[in-house]
Coordinates of C-alpha atoms and ligand atoms in Angstrom, one line a residue:
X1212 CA -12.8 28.3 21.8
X1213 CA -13.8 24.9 20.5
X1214 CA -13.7 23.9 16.7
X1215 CA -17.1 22.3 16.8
X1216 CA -20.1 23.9 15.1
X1217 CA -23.1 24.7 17.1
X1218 CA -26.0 22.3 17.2
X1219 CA -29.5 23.9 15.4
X1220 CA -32.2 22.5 14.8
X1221 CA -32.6 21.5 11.0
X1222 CA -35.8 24.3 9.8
X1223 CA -37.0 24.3 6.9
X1224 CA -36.9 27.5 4.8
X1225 CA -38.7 29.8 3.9
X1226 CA -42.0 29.2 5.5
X1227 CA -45.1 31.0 6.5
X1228 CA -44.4 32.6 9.8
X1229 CA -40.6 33.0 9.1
X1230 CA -39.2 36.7 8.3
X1231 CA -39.7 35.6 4.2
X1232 CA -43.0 36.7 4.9
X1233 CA -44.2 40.5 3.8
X1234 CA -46.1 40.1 7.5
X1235 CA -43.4 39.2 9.8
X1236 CA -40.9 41.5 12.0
X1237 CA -36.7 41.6 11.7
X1238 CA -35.4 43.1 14.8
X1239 CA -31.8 43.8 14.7
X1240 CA -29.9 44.5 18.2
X1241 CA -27.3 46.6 17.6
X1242 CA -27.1 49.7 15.2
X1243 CA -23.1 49.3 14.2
X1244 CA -21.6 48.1 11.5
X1245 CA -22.8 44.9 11.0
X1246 CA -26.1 46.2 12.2
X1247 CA -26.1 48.7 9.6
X1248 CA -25.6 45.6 7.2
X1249 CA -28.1 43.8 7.8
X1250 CA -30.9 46.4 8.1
X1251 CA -29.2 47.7 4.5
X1252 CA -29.2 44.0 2.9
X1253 CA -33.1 42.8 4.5
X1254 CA -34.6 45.3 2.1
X1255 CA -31.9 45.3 -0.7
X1256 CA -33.1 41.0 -0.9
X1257 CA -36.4 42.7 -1.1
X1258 CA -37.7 41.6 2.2
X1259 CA -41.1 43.7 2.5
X1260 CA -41.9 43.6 6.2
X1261 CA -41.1 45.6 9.5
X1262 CA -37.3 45.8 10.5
X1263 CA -36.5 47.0 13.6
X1264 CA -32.8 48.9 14.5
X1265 CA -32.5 48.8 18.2
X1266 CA -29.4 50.7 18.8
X1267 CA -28.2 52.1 22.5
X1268 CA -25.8 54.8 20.8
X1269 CA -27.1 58.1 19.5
X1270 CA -25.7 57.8 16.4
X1271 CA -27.1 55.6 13.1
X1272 CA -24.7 52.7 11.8
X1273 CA -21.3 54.0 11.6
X1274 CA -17.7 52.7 10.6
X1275 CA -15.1 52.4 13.2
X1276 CA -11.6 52.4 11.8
X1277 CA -11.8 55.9 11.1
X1278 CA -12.1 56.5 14.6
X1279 CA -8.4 55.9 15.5
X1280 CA -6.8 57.2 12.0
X1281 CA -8.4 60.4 10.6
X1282 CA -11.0 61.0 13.0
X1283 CA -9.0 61.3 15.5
X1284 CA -6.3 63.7 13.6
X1285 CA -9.2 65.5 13.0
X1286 CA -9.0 65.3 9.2
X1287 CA -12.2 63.6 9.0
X1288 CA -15.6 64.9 10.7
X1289 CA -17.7 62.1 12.9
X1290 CA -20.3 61.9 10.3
X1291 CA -17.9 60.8 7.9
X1292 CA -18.1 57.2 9.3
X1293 CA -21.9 57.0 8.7
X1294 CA -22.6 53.5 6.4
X1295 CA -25.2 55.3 4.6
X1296 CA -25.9 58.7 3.4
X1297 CA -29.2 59.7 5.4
X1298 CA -31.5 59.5 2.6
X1299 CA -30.2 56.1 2.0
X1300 CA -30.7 55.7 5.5
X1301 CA -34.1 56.7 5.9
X1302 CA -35.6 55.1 2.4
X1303 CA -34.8 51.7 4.0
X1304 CA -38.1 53.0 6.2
X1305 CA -36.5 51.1 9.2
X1306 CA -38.1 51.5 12.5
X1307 CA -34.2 52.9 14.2
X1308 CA -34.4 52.8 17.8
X1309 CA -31.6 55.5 18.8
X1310 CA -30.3 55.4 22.5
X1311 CA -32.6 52.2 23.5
X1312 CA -31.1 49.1 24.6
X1313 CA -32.1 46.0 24.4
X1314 CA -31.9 44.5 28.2
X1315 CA -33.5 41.3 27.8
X1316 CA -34.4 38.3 25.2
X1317 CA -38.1 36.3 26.1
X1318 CA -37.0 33.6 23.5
X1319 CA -40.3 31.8 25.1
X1320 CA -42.6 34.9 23.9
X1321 CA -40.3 35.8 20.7
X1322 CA -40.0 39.7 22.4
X1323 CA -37.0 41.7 22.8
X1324 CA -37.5 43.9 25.9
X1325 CA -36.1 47.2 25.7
X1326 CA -34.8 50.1 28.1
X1327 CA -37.8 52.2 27.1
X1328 CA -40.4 49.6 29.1
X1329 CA -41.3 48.2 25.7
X1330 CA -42.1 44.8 24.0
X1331 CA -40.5 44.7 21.0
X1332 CA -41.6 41.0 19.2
X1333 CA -39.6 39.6 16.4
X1334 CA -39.9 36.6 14.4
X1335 CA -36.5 36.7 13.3
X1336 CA -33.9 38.7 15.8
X1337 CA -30.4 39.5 14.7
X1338 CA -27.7 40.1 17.2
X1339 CA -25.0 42.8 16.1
X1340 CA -23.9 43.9 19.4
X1341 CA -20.3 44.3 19.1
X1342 CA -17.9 44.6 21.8
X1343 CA -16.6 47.2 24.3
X1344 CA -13.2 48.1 25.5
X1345 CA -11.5 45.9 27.8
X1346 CA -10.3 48.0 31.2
X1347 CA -7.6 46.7 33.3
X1348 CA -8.4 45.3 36.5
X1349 CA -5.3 47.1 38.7
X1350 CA -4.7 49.6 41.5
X1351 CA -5.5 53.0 40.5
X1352 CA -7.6 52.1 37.7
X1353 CA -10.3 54.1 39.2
X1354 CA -8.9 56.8 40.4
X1355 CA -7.0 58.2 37.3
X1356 CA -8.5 59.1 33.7
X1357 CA -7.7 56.5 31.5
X1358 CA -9.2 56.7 27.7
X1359 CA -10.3 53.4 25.7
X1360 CA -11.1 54.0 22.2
X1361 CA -14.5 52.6 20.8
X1362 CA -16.9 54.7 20.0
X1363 CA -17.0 58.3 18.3
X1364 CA -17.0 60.0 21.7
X1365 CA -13.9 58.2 22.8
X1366 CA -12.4 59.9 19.7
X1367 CA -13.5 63.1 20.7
X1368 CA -12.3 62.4 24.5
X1369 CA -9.5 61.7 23.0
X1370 CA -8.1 64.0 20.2
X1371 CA -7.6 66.8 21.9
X1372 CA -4.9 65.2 24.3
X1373 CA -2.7 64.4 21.3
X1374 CA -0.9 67.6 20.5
X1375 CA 3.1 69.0 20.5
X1376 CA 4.5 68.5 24.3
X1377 CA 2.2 66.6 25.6
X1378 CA 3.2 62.9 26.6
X1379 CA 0.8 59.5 25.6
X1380 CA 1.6 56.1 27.2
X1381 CA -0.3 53.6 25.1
X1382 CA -1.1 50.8 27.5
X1383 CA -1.2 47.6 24.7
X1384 CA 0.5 47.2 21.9
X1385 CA -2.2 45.6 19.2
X1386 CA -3.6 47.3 16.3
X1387 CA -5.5 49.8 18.3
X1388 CA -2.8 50.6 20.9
X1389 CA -0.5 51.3 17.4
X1390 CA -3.1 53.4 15.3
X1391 CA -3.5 55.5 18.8
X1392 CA 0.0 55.6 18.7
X1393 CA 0.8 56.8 15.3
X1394 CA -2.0 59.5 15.2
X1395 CA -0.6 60.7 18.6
X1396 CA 2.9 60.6 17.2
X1397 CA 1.7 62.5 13.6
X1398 CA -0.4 65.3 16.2
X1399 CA 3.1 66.2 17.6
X1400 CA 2.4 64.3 20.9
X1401 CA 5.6 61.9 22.9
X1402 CA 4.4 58.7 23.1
X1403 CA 5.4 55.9 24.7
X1404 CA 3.8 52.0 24.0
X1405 CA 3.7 49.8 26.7
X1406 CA 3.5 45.9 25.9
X1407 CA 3.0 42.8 28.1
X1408 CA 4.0 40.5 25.6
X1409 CA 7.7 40.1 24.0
X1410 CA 6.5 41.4 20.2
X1411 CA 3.8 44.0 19.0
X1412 CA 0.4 42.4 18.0
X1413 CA 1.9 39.3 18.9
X1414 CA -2.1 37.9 18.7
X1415 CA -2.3 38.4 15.3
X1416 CA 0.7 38.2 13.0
X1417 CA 4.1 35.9 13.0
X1418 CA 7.2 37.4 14.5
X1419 CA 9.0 39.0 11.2
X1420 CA 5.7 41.2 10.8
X1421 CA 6.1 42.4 14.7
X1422 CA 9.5 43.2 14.2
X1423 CA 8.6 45.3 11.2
X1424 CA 5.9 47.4 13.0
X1425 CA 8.4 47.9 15.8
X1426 CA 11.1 49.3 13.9
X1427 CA 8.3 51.6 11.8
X1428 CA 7.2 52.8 15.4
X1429 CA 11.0 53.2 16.2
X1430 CA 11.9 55.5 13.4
X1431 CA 8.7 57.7 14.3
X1432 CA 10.1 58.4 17.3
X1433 CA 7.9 56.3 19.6
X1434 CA 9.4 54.5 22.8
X1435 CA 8.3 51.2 23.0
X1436 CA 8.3 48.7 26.2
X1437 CA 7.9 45.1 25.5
X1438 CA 7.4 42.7 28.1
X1439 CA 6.3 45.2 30.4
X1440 CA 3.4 44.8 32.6
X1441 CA 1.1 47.5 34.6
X1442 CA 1.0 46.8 37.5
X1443 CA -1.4 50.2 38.6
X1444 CA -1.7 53.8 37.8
X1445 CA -1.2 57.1 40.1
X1446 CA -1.3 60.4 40.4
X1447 CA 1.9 62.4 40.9
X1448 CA 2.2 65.3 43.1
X1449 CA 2.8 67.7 40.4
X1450 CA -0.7 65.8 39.3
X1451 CA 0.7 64.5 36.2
X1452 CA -0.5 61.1 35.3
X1453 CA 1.7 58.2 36.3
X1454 CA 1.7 54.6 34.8
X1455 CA 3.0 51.8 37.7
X1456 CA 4.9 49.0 35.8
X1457 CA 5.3 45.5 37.0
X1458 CA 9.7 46.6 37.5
X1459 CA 9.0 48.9 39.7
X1460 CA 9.6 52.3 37.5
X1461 CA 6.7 54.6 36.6
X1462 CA 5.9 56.7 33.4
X1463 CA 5.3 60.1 34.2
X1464 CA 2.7 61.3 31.4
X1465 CA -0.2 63.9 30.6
X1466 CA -2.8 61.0 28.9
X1467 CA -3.1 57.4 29.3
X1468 CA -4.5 55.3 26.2
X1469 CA -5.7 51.6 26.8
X1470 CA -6.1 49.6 24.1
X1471 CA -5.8 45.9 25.8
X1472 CA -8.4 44.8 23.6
X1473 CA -12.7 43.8 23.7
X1474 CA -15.0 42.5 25.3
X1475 CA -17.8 40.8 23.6
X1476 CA -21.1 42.4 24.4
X1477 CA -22.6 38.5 24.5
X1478 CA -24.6 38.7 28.0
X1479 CA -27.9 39.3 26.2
X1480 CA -27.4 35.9 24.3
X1481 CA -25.9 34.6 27.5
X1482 CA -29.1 35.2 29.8
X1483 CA -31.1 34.0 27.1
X1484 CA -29.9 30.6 27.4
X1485 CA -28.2 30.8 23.5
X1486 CA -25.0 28.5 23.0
X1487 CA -22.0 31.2 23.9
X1488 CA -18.2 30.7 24.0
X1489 CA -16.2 34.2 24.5
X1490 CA -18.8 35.6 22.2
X1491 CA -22.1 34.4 20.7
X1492 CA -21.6 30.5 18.8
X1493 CA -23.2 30.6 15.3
X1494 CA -22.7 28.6 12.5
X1495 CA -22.1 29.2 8.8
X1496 CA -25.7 30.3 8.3
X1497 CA -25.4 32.8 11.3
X1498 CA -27.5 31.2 13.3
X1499 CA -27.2 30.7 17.2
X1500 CA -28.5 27.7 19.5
X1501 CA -32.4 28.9 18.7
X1502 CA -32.6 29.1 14.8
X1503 CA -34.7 32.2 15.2
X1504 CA -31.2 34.2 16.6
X1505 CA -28.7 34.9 14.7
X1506 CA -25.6 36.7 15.2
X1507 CA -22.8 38.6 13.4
X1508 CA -20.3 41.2 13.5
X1509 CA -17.2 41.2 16.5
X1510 CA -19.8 39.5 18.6
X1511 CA -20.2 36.7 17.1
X1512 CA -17.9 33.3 17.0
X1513 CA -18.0 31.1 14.1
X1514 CA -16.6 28.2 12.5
X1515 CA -13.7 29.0 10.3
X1516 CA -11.7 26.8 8.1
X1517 CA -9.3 29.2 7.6
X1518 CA -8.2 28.7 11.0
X1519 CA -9.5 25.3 12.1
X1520 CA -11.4 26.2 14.6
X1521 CA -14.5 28.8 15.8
X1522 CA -13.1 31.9 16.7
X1523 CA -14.3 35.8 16.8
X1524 CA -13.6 37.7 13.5
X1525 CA -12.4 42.0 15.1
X1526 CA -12.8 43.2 11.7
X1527 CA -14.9 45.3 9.0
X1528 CA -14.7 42.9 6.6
X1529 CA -16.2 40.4 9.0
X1530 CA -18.5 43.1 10.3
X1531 CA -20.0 43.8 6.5
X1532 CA -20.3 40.5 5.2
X1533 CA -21.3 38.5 8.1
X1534 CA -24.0 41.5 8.5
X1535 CA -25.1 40.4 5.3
X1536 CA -24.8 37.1 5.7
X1537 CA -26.7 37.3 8.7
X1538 CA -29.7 38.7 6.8
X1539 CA -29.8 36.9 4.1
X1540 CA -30.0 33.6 6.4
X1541 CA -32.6 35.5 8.5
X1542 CA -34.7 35.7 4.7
X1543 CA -34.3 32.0 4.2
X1544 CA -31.7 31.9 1.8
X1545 CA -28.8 29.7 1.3
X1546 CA -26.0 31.1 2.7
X1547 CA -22.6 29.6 3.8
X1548 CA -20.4 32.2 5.2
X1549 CA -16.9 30.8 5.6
X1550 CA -14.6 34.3 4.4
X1551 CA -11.2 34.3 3.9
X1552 CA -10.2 36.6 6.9
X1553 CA -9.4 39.9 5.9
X1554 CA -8.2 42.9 8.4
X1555 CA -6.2 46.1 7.4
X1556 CA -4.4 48.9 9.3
X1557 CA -2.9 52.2 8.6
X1558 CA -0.1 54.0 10.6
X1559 CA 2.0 56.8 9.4
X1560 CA 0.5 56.4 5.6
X1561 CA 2.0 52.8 5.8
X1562 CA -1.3 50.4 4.9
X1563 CA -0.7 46.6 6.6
X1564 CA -3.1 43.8 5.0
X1565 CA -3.6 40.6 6.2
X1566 CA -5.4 37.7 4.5
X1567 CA -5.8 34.5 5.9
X1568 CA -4.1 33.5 9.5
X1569 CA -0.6 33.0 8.8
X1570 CA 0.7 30.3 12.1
X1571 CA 4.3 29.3 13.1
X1572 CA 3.8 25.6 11.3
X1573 CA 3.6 27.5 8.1
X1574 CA 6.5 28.1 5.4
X1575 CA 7.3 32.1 5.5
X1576 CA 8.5 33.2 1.6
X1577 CA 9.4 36.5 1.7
X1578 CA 8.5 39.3 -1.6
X1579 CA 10.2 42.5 -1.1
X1580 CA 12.4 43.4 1.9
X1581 CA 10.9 45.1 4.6
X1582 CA 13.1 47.3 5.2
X1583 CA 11.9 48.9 2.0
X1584 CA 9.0 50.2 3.1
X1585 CA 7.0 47.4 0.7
X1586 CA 6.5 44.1 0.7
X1587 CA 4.8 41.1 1.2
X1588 CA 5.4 38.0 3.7
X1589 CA 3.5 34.9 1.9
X1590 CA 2.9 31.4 4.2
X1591 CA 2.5 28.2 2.9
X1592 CA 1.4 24.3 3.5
X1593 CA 4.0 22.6 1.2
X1594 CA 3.2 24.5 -2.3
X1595 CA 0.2 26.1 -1.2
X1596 CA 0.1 29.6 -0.4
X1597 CA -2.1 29.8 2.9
X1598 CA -1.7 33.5 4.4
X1599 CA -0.2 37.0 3.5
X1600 CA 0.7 39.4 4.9
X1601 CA 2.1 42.5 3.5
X1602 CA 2.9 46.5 3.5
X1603 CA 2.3 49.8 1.1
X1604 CA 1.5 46.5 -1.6
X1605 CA -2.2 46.4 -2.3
X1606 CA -1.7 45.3 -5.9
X1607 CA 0.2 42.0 -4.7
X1608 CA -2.3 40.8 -1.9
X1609 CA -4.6 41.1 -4.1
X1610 CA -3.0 38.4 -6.2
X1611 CA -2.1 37.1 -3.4
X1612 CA -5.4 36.5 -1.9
X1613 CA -6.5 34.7 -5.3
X1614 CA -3.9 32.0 -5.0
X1615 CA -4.9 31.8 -1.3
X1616 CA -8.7 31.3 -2.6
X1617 CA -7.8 29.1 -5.7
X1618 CA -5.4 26.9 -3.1
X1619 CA -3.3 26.8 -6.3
X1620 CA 0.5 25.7 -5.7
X1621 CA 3.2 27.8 -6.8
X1622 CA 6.9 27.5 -7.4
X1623 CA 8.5 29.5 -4.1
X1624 CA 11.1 31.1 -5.6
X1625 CA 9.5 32.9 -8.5
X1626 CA 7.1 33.8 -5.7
X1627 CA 10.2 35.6 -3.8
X1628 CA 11.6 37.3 -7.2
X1629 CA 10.0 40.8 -7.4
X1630 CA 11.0 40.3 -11.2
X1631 CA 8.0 37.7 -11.5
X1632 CA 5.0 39.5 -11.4
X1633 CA 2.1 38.2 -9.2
X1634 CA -0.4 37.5 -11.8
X1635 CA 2.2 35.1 -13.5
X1636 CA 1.9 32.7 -11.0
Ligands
FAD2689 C1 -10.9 52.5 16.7 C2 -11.2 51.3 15.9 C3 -10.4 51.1 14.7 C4 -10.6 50.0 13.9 N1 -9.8 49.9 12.8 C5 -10.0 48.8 12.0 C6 -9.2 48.6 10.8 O1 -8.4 49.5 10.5 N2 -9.4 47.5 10.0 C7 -10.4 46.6 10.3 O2 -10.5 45.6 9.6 N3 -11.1 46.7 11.4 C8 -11.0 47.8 12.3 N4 -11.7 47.9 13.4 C9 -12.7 46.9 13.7 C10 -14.1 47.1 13.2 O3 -14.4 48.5 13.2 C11 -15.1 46.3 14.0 O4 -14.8 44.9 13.7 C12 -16.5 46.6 13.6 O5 -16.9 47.9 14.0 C13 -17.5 45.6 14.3 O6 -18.8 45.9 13.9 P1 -20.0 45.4 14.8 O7 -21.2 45.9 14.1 O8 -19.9 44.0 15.0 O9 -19.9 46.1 16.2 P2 -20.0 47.6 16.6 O10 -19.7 48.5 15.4 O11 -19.3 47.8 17.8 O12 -21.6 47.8 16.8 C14 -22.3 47.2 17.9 C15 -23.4 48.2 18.3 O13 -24.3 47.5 19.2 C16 -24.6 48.4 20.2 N5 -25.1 47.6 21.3 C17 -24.5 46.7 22.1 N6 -25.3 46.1 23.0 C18 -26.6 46.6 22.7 C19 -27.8 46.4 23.3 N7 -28.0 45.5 24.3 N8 -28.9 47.1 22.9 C20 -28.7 48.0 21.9 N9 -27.5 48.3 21.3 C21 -26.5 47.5 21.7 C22 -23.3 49.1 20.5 O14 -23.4 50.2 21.3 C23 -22.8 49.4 19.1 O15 -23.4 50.5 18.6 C24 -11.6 49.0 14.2 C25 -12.3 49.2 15.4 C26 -12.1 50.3 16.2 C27 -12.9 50.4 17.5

């Protein structure tokens, strides 16, 4: 991914013919959470005219992360995810288009064409298509089940493998791969993690932070292989599930979990000529190559200071706000969506937060040792707090996301003494 911001066409806003008008027609691809967003947030700005949901699941806008932590431990029903209650839902008086997809763009005739053999015109179209999870490319791939967890029914697929006795190899060892692995662990199940790379969700946080979730995963019991590759799956004769890796041994096991991460769901922009780069470009206004597009949500890539460059935001926070965003550019408003990065995760009743994108150049002061179940790990530019990340310590990251946002330098080691509190700084 490049840093670079796409190049759109300067339009001015609002205009007759643009979706400000009471007349014209939102259509928003994708009925997730950032879908859900946007649909909720074009009417809450008061926008008057027709918006269209075109969603290809059967279910409205939902929330995900519950789909690896209570709803699959089964605490939490399926319709707890929903975004909206359904009479919130339904006095949006959206035109929801369940189990359609949209299969092609006309950018040419401004028409979404859709999987019913409809025409569906727009003159502003929103793209909140997501992602779907990545499969591995080996031998035996095929011929063996092998769960991914996206979508509600994966979680039903899913949950009922994860009980006392039976045995789970988690194929990945990101923030899915661990959730699957925690719930699996909490239903009674033996699980085993199996990791390419030489530290847990080595994509996402520094070293220290990998080290801590692999000694929380040790004490739960879970066996965990880093640096180990798959190089296929198999059947055994007593048809038990077998996991091939790269040394030559095999994991015997009842369920295989994949969580080696997503694929953007960009080929709709893609055939439609729009500017894409491992997802669909946008800029801070949400808009793609055609100023009419726009794009939010896991799908979309955009221009982060935060990190320097464009890249694709995985998380809810992104998927809510840029959903938002996304709408309120789509009205004509000013927007400029440039969020600190935000992304939680809950294992074993232990909550992780992460603000900003902590990198090996940056200055690691440490609040709290890990080792007591709370802390936080702050990273700075010279004085400048930049990134934290921290456990079980809500009340600190929040103060610790404020000195991120006010860039405001602090003295390190009052920043390290848990005898300072937060909001002194
Ligand atoms: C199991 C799980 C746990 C998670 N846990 C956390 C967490 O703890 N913390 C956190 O910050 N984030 C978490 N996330 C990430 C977060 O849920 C996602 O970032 C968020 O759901 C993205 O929302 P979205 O609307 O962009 O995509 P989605 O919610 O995936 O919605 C996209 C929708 O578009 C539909 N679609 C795609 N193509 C078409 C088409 N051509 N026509 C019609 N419809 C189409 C898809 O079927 C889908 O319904 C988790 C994700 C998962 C899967």
């Amino acid at each position: 991914m490049t840093a670079e911001r796409p190049q759109v066409e300067a339009a001015a806003w609002p205009h007759e013919g643009t979706s400000a008008d009471p007349a014209s027609t939102v259509v928003i691809v994708g009925a997730g959470q950032a879908g859900g967003w946007a649909a909720q947030t074009l009417r809450s700005e008061g926008f008057a005219g027709r918006v269209v949901l075109v969603g290809d699941e059967a279910h409205p806008p939902h929330e995900r992360p519950p789909l690896s932590k209570a709803v699959l431990s089964g605490a939490a029903a399926p319709e707890s995810t929903r975004l909206m209650k359904p009479e919130a839902f339904d006095a949006l008086a959206v035109q929801w288009r369940p189990g359609v997809q949209a299969r092609r763009i006309d950018r040419a005739a401004k028409q979404v064409l859709l999987s019913d053999g409809t025409a569906q015109p727009y003159d502003k179209l929103i793209l909140c298509t997501g992602g779907r999870a990545r499969r591995l490319a080996v031998p035996g791939a095929d011929q063996v089940p092998l769960h991914t967890l996206r979508t509600i029914e994966d979680a039903q697929a899913l949950a009922p493998a994860l009980r006392p006795g039976r045995r789970v190899v988690v194929v990945g060892g990101g923030w899915i791969g661990l959730e699957v692995a925690a719930t699996a662990r909490q239903q009674g199940a033996d699980v085993v993690v199996v990791e390419t790379q030489s530290r847990l969700c080595e994509r996402s946080v520094p070293a220290e932070v990998s080290a801590y979730l692999l000694a929380l995963h040790h004490a739960q019991g879970v066996r965990v292989l880093l640096g180990a590759g798959v190089r296929g799956f198999a059947r055994a004769a007593d048809d038990r599930l077998e996991v091939l890796l790269a040394d030559g041994s095999a994991l015997a096991c009842d369920t295989i979990v994949l969580g080696v991460g997503l694929v953007p769901n960009d080929e709709l922009a893609r055939e439609a000529g729009l500017d894409c780069d491992g997802g669909v470009r946008v800029d801070a206004q949400c808009r793609t190559s055609d100023p009419d597009i726009l794009a939010a949500g896991d799908v979309a890539v955009a221009p982060s200071p935060w990190a320097g460059r464009s890249l694709r935001l995985e998380s809810w926070q992104n998927a809510q706000e840029q959903g938002m965003a996304a709408a309120r550019s789509a009205l004509g408003q000013a927007v400029d969506y440039q969020p600190l990065p935000w992304f939680w995760s809950d294992q074993y009743g232990m909550n992780l937060q992460i603000y900003g994108m902590p990198t090996p150049a940056h200055r690691m002061v440490q609040r709290g040792d890990p080792a007591s179940g709370s802390f936080v790990l702050c990273y700075l530019a010279g004085d400048v707090v930049q990134a934290a990340v921290g456990a079980n310590a809500a009340r600190d990251l929040r103060f610790a996301r404020r000195l991120i946002e006010q860039r405001k330098p602090v003295d390190a080691e009052r920043l390290a003494d848990l005898g300072t509190p937060m909001a002194k700084l």
